[in-house]
């Protein structure tokens, strides 16, 4: 019989696409787990996406590749019942519907018996709860991550005790990506405080200073900090929740009294609207929207300040990336992550949501008296994948590592 200490820690995600935070968290956590000497599996509903190239060779990639099948229907009926299955409209869903992978997941758990199955993502968390109810492997502990998106998804779709979202409640434990998210999930799901805890999401795989200069023309200009027009950066999807209109109004106030430029990294439906607003405010020539950049820390390293006006965050990974670049931070005190990341203001200035005047004043103050870069960078280390894995495994008193498993590529390779 295989000893318990030889069984893997498994990280479950829908895919390996870089556009979502959940797959990134799963990949960096699996890599860190393997680097610490544990056997680590990355279990994916679809083994697709650019993040696959970042998976450590010491991590086993399990491709479930679930497809529409009667066995998947029977599995869902068995755990959820016919009424819930009918309401889920599975028969109308596209072929990549995640619940089609239930049979493969059941086989994986029964065959491999991981000590811990950690799920990242909204629907993935409910799948993990279903598996916890079924217990194909009694030895496996089921843990699901809770983000602000997952909490909102649950609040919108919950239907008494019959909704798919309530399968979260079947997990052995749930962790929120911040304390605010954990407490919100506790209220939303009606959980006892002992069943949910907070654990900062892993932001970094390996923590290293940028080895290449920024690519953006303003950020690559020499003279950062002296002799160059200060460049302020922000990042995130161009959507209403990020409240870029408030950031632009704050920037216009700042720009009225001193030279400055603003670069907002990200894509989204509000790009034209923000460009038009900048022109109306008279700062169109000092704003650039370059789109998505994969390595934000590299770009941020050439900036003078990070500014953020979001109305709600689960954690706020871009704030951590700004700290990793050593930047001072001016940020709205939105629920839930920024205050926790910035240590109640120790690592940046917090201002009320929607207040452009206060944000402009905070930006000016941080530019005039920037915080020590070394202090900011050291704070960012708290959000490394290594710290995340150590705290997660410590929570469950798991055995000491015994080394990585050989890579396998598909559920059919299990033995």
XYZ file of C-alpha atoms in Angstrom:
415
model
C 0.000 0.000 0.000
C 1.213 3.498 -0.812
C 2.033 5.493 2.292
C -0.035 8.612 2.950
C 3.081 10.767 2.824
C 3.635 9.664 -0.801
C 0.203 10.803 -2.013
C 0.077 14.080 -3.939
C -1.387 17.466 -3.191
C -3.785 18.273 -6.049
C -4.739 21.684 -7.407
C -7.934 21.813 -9.474
C -8.770 24.484 -12.083
C -10.925 24.779 -15.169
C -8.014 25.417 -17.579
C -4.642 27.148 -17.833
C -5.748 30.347 -19.531
C -3.884 33.474 -18.427
C -6.925 35.760 -18.613
C -8.307 34.498 -15.294
C -6.812 34.690 -11.831
C -7.958 31.210 -10.752
C -5.812 29.231 -13.238
C -2.800 31.398 -12.446
C -3.236 30.727 -8.730
C -3.506 26.988 -9.369
C -0.370 26.907 -11.522
C 1.851 28.923 -9.188
C 0.598 26.998 -6.146
C 1.314 23.636 -7.807
C 4.788 24.814 -8.833
C 5.570 26.029 -5.326
C 4.266 22.807 -3.812
C 6.602 20.764 -6.002
C 9.512 23.122 -5.295
C 9.003 22.507 -1.574
C 9.451 18.788 -2.214
C 5.821 17.653 -2.186
C 4.228 15.547 -4.873
C 1.962 17.941 -6.778
C -0.769 17.408 -9.374
C -2.338 20.129 -11.499
C -5.789 18.797 -12.423
C -7.435 20.618 -15.335
C -10.857 20.231 -16.900
C -9.185 21.300 -20.144
C -5.394 21.185 -20.437
C -5.283 24.296 -22.596
C -3.946 27.827 -22.218
C -0.710 29.769 -22.222
C -0.029 29.033 -18.549
C 0.801 25.422 -19.433
C 4.208 26.645 -20.533
C 4.808 27.903 -16.979
C 4.039 24.602 -15.245
C 7.082 23.102 -13.563
C 8.318 19.778 -15.026
C 8.070 18.426 -11.465
C 4.280 18.951 -11.488
C 2.048 16.236 -12.954
C -0.567 17.667 -15.321
C -3.806 15.692 -15.242
C -5.984 16.424 -18.293
C -9.557 15.390 -17.488
C -10.919 16.296 -20.916
C -14.530 15.724 -19.851
C -17.063 15.462 -22.677
C -20.858 15.179 -22.826
C -21.686 11.610 -21.851
C -24.330 9.536 -20.124
C -21.824 8.703 -17.387
C -21.468 12.429 -16.637
C -25.249 12.816 -16.588
C -25.590 9.865 -14.206
C -22.851 11.259 -11.948
C -24.550 14.645 -11.712
C -27.972 13.076 -11.208
C -26.551 10.892 -8.481
C -25.171 13.747 -6.436
C -27.475 16.634 -7.364
C -30.800 14.993 -8.175
C -33.019 15.318 -11.262
C -34.613 18.656 -10.337
C -31.285 20.391 -9.927
C -29.921 18.791 -13.072
C -32.942 19.999 -15.066
C -32.557 23.547 -13.765
C -28.858 23.534 -14.610
C -29.799 23.134 -18.295
C -26.813 20.868 -18.848
C -28.258 19.678 -22.123
C -27.961 23.232 -23.491
C -24.415 23.826 -22.319
C -21.435 23.780 -24.705
C -19.050 20.851 -24.760
C -16.656 22.520 -22.298
C -19.170 22.593 -19.435
C -17.063 21.723 -16.416
C -19.522 19.277 -14.841
C -18.888 16.867 -17.719
C -15.583 16.046 -16.001
C -17.214 14.549 -12.906
C -16.615 10.907 -13.964
C -12.930 11.567 -14.670
C -12.531 13.379 -11.359
C -14.146 10.486 -9.509
C -11.727 8.059 -11.177
C -8.776 10.333 -10.359
C -9.684 10.597 -6.663
C -10.380 6.876 -6.296
C -7.149 5.929 -8.089
C -4.654 8.491 -6.847
C -6.191 9.455 -3.480
C -4.539 12.886 -3.093
C -4.204 14.103 0.452
C -5.684 17.475 -0.453
C -7.765 18.683 -3.414
C -7.601 22.485 -3.638
C -10.057 24.049 -6.097
C -9.625 27.486 -7.671
C -12.527 29.118 -9.491
C -16.268 29.536 -9.041
C -17.796 26.448 -10.638
C -14.707 24.402 -9.861
C -15.376 25.054 -6.176
C -18.903 23.661 -6.442
C -17.552 20.597 -8.284
C -15.122 20.078 -5.407
C -18.058 20.206 -3.007
C -19.887 17.548 -5.004
C -16.813 15.332 -4.835
C -16.612 15.920 -1.085
C -20.199 14.698 -0.803
C -19.523 11.617 -2.915
C -16.195 10.813 -1.166
C -14.691 8.619 -3.918
C -11.536 8.829 -1.789
C -12.299 9.014 1.949
C -8.706 10.101 2.634
C -8.902 13.265 0.507
C -9.572 16.629 2.146
C -11.545 18.985 -0.116
C -10.714 22.707 0.052
C -12.125 25.431 -2.205
C -10.902 28.982 -2.732
C -13.408 31.811 -2.454
C -12.882 35.057 -4.381
C -15.096 38.112 -4.644
C -16.323 36.790 -7.998
C -17.227 33.421 -6.462
C -18.999 35.085 -3.553
C -21.018 37.272 -5.933
C -21.786 34.274 -8.140
C -23.131 32.405 -5.131
C -25.230 35.342 -3.953
C -26.787 35.753 -7.414
C -27.530 32.083 -8.079
C -28.352 30.597 -4.729
C -31.828 29.038 -4.566
C -32.393 27.925 -1.006
C -30.438 24.765 -0.346
C -30.942 23.340 -3.798
C -28.585 25.460 -5.874
C -25.312 24.214 -7.306
C -23.511 26.926 -5.367
C -24.381 25.273 -2.070
C -22.031 22.407 -2.833
C -19.337 24.715 -1.476
C -20.817 23.887 1.910
C -19.854 20.218 1.500
C -16.123 20.988 1.376
C -13.941 20.216 4.360
C -12.844 23.849 4.364
C -13.096 27.053 2.349
C -10.541 29.831 2.294
C -11.153 33.403 1.199
C -8.489 35.221 -0.795
C -8.693 37.957 1.847
C -10.246 38.332 5.279
C -13.050 40.475 3.848
C -13.953 37.831 1.266
C -13.870 35.097 3.924
C -16.301 36.953 6.143
C -18.555 37.784 3.179
C -18.643 34.124 2.144
C -19.390 33.173 5.736
C -22.489 35.381 5.658
C -23.532 34.364 2.127
C -23.328 30.642 2.760
C -24.380 30.715 6.390
C -21.160 29.020 7.461
C -19.696 28.692 10.903
C -16.559 30.861 11.308
C -14.497 27.731 11.941
C -15.260 26.367 8.446
C -13.778 29.252 6.482
C -10.437 30.992 6.893
C -8.518 33.674 5.034
C -5.383 32.985 3.026
C -3.878 35.467 0.602
C -3.983 34.167 -2.960
C -0.551 33.383 -4.414
C 0.495 36.150 -6.791
C 4.065 35.128 -7.606
C 5.558 31.816 -8.615
C 9.157 32.789 -8.019
C 9.939 36.201 -6.578
C 12.663 37.858 -8.626
C 13.439 41.422 -9.605
C 12.673 42.223 -13.273
C 15.662 41.278 -15.424
C 14.605 43.320 -18.470
C 13.688 47.005 -18.841
C 10.065 48.095 -19.345
C 8.739 47.972 -22.890
C 6.405 50.947 -22.669
C 8.048 54.046 -24.144
C 7.268 56.331 -21.182
C 8.362 53.785 -18.599
C 11.574 52.988 -20.480
C 12.730 56.622 -20.531
C 15.812 57.237 -18.373
C 15.771 59.572 -15.403
C 13.134 57.833 -13.290
C 12.599 59.763 -10.071
C 14.594 62.807 -11.177
C 14.638 64.759 -14.419
C 11.812 62.805 -16.056
C 8.099 63.513 -16.076
C 6.652 61.216 -13.368
C 4.701 58.271 -14.733
C 1.756 56.876 -12.782
C 0.535 53.370 -13.565
C -2.663 51.453 -12.964
C -3.940 48.113 -14.240
C -7.041 45.970 -14.496
C -9.934 45.307 -16.820
C -11.540 48.427 -18.253
C -14.886 47.800 -16.604
C -17.142 49.885 -14.303
C -16.068 48.126 -11.078
C -12.519 49.439 -11.478
C -13.872 53.034 -11.526
C -11.330 54.493 -13.922
C -13.451 57.662 -14.335
C -12.582 58.577 -10.735
C -8.917 57.823 -11.405
C -8.976 60.069 -14.486
C -10.590 62.918 -12.545
C -7.970 62.526 -9.818
C -5.199 62.478 -12.409
C -6.574 65.637 -14.041
C -6.512 67.380 -10.645
C -2.922 66.283 -10.099
C -1.939 67.208 -13.664
C -3.304 70.724 -13.211
C -0.565 71.428 -10.690
C 2.400 69.413 -11.944
C 3.657 67.420 -14.952
C 2.629 63.763 -14.927
C 1.634 60.907 -17.208
C -0.769 58.032 -16.646
C -0.547 54.527 -18.132
C -3.461 52.119 -17.561
C -2.728 48.502 -18.507
C -5.739 46.399 -19.373
C -8.473 45.735 -21.880
C -12.227 46.066 -21.714
C -15.402 47.681 -23.019
C -14.740 51.145 -21.557
C -11.612 51.972 -23.576
C -13.268 54.483 -25.911
C -15.241 56.060 -23.089
C -12.094 56.578 -21.010
C -10.191 58.012 -23.952
C -13.024 60.481 -24.563
C -13.166 61.425 -20.874
C -9.432 62.115 -20.844
C -9.811 64.468 -23.800
C -12.665 66.318 -22.076
C -10.554 66.646 -18.917
C -7.646 67.997 -20.956
C -5.247 65.135 -20.197
C -5.655 63.117 -23.384
C -2.015 63.566 -24.389
C -0.829 62.358 -20.979
C -2.875 59.155 -20.924
C -1.996 55.879 -22.618
C -4.046 52.675 -22.710
C -1.603 50.110 -24.122
C -3.793 47.065 -23.502
C -2.879 43.877 -21.668
C 0.720 43.181 -20.622
C 1.647 39.791 -19.207
C 4.594 40.948 -17.049
C 3.258 43.922 -15.134
C 6.056 43.976 -12.562
C 8.532 44.568 -15.377
C 6.485 47.557 -16.585
C 5.765 48.881 -13.098
C 9.484 48.907 -12.263
C 9.868 51.943 -14.531
C 7.015 53.912 -12.921
C 6.932 56.439 -10.084
C 3.564 55.590 -8.509
C 0.741 53.061 -8.657
C -2.794 54.458 -8.373
C -5.983 52.413 -8.072
C -9.613 53.552 -7.839
C -11.500 50.238 -7.729
C -14.895 49.990 -6.030
C -14.534 46.326 -5.011
C -11.771 43.729 -4.997
C -11.367 40.226 -3.662
C -7.687 40.833 -3.090
C -6.232 43.185 -5.706
C -3.270 41.326 -7.191
C -2.124 44.345 -9.199
C -1.503 46.174 -5.921
C 0.826 43.367 -4.870
C 2.580 43.553 -8.242
C 3.080 47.282 -7.697
C 4.626 46.590 -4.290
C 6.879 43.985 -5.895
C 8.181 46.711 -8.200
C 8.893 48.870 -5.140
C 6.254 51.473 -5.980
C 4.431 53.792 -3.598
C 0.663 53.213 -3.759
C -2.409 55.476 -3.660
C -5.545 53.361 -3.549
C -9.231 53.407 -2.697
C -10.198 51.709 0.548
C -12.648 49.381 -1.178
C -13.770 46.009 0.127
C -11.941 43.779 0.631
C -8.280 43.384 -0.279
C -6.507 46.773 -0.519
C -6.532 47.611 3.189
C -5.195 44.153 4.018
C -2.485 44.287 1.346
C -1.388 47.773 2.404
C -1.323 46.914 6.102
C -3.952 49.488 7.122
C -1.965 52.185 5.325
C 1.574 51.194 6.273
C 2.504 50.435 2.655
C 0.298 52.948 0.842
C -2.326 55.657 1.200
C -5.980 54.603 1.368
C -8.778 56.982 0.361
C -12.590 56.732 0.195
C -14.120 55.085 -2.861
C -15.224 57.541 -5.559
C -13.410 60.548 -4.057
C -11.244 62.028 -6.832
C -10.057 64.942 -4.708
C -8.718 62.713 -1.931
C -7.148 60.341 -4.446
C -5.384 63.236 -6.201
C -4.026 64.459 -2.861
C -2.805 60.950 -2.018
C -1.081 60.640 -5.389
C 0.702 63.954 -4.867
C 1.788 63.004 -1.333
C 3.166 59.633 -2.419
C 5.055 61.213 -5.316
C 6.575 63.848 -3.026
C 7.605 61.383 -0.306
C 7.792 57.863 -1.787
C 8.075 54.947 0.598
C 11.321 52.942 0.700
C 11.415 50.514 -2.204
C 12.937 47.761 -0.083
C 10.047 47.958 2.386
C 7.473 47.721 -0.403
C 9.233 44.774 -2.029
C 9.516 42.904 1.261
C 5.771 43.278 1.807
C 5.104 41.754 -1.620
C 6.992 38.608 -0.594
C 4.085 37.770 1.726
C 2.069 36.988 -1.401
C 4.449 34.451 -2.906
C 3.233 30.972 -3.809
C 5.747 29.455 -1.395
C 4.220 31.324 1.554
C 0.728 30.349 0.369
C 1.551 26.630 0.155
C 3.381 26.565 3.485
C 0.422 28.167 5.251
C -2.144 26.013 3.451
C -0.395 22.729 4.229
C 0.340 23.862 7.754
C -3.380 24.409 8.241
C -3.989 20.693 7.643
C -0.886 19.312 9.382
C 0.195 17.390 6.312
C 3.202 15.094 6.329
C 6.653 16.221 5.317
C 7.384 16.140 1.570
C 8.946 13.109 -0.046
C 9.720 14.443 -3.525
C 7.876 15.104 -6.779
C 5.945 12.639 -8.908
C 6.870 11.778 -12.487
C 4.826 13.783 -15.020
C 1.758 12.261 -16.624
C -0.477 13.893 -19.173
C -3.939 12.375 -19.131
C -6.456 10.568 -16.981
C -5.853 7.452 -19.053
C -2.275 7.330 -17.752
C -3.386 6.826 -14.160
C -2.445 3.555 -12.604
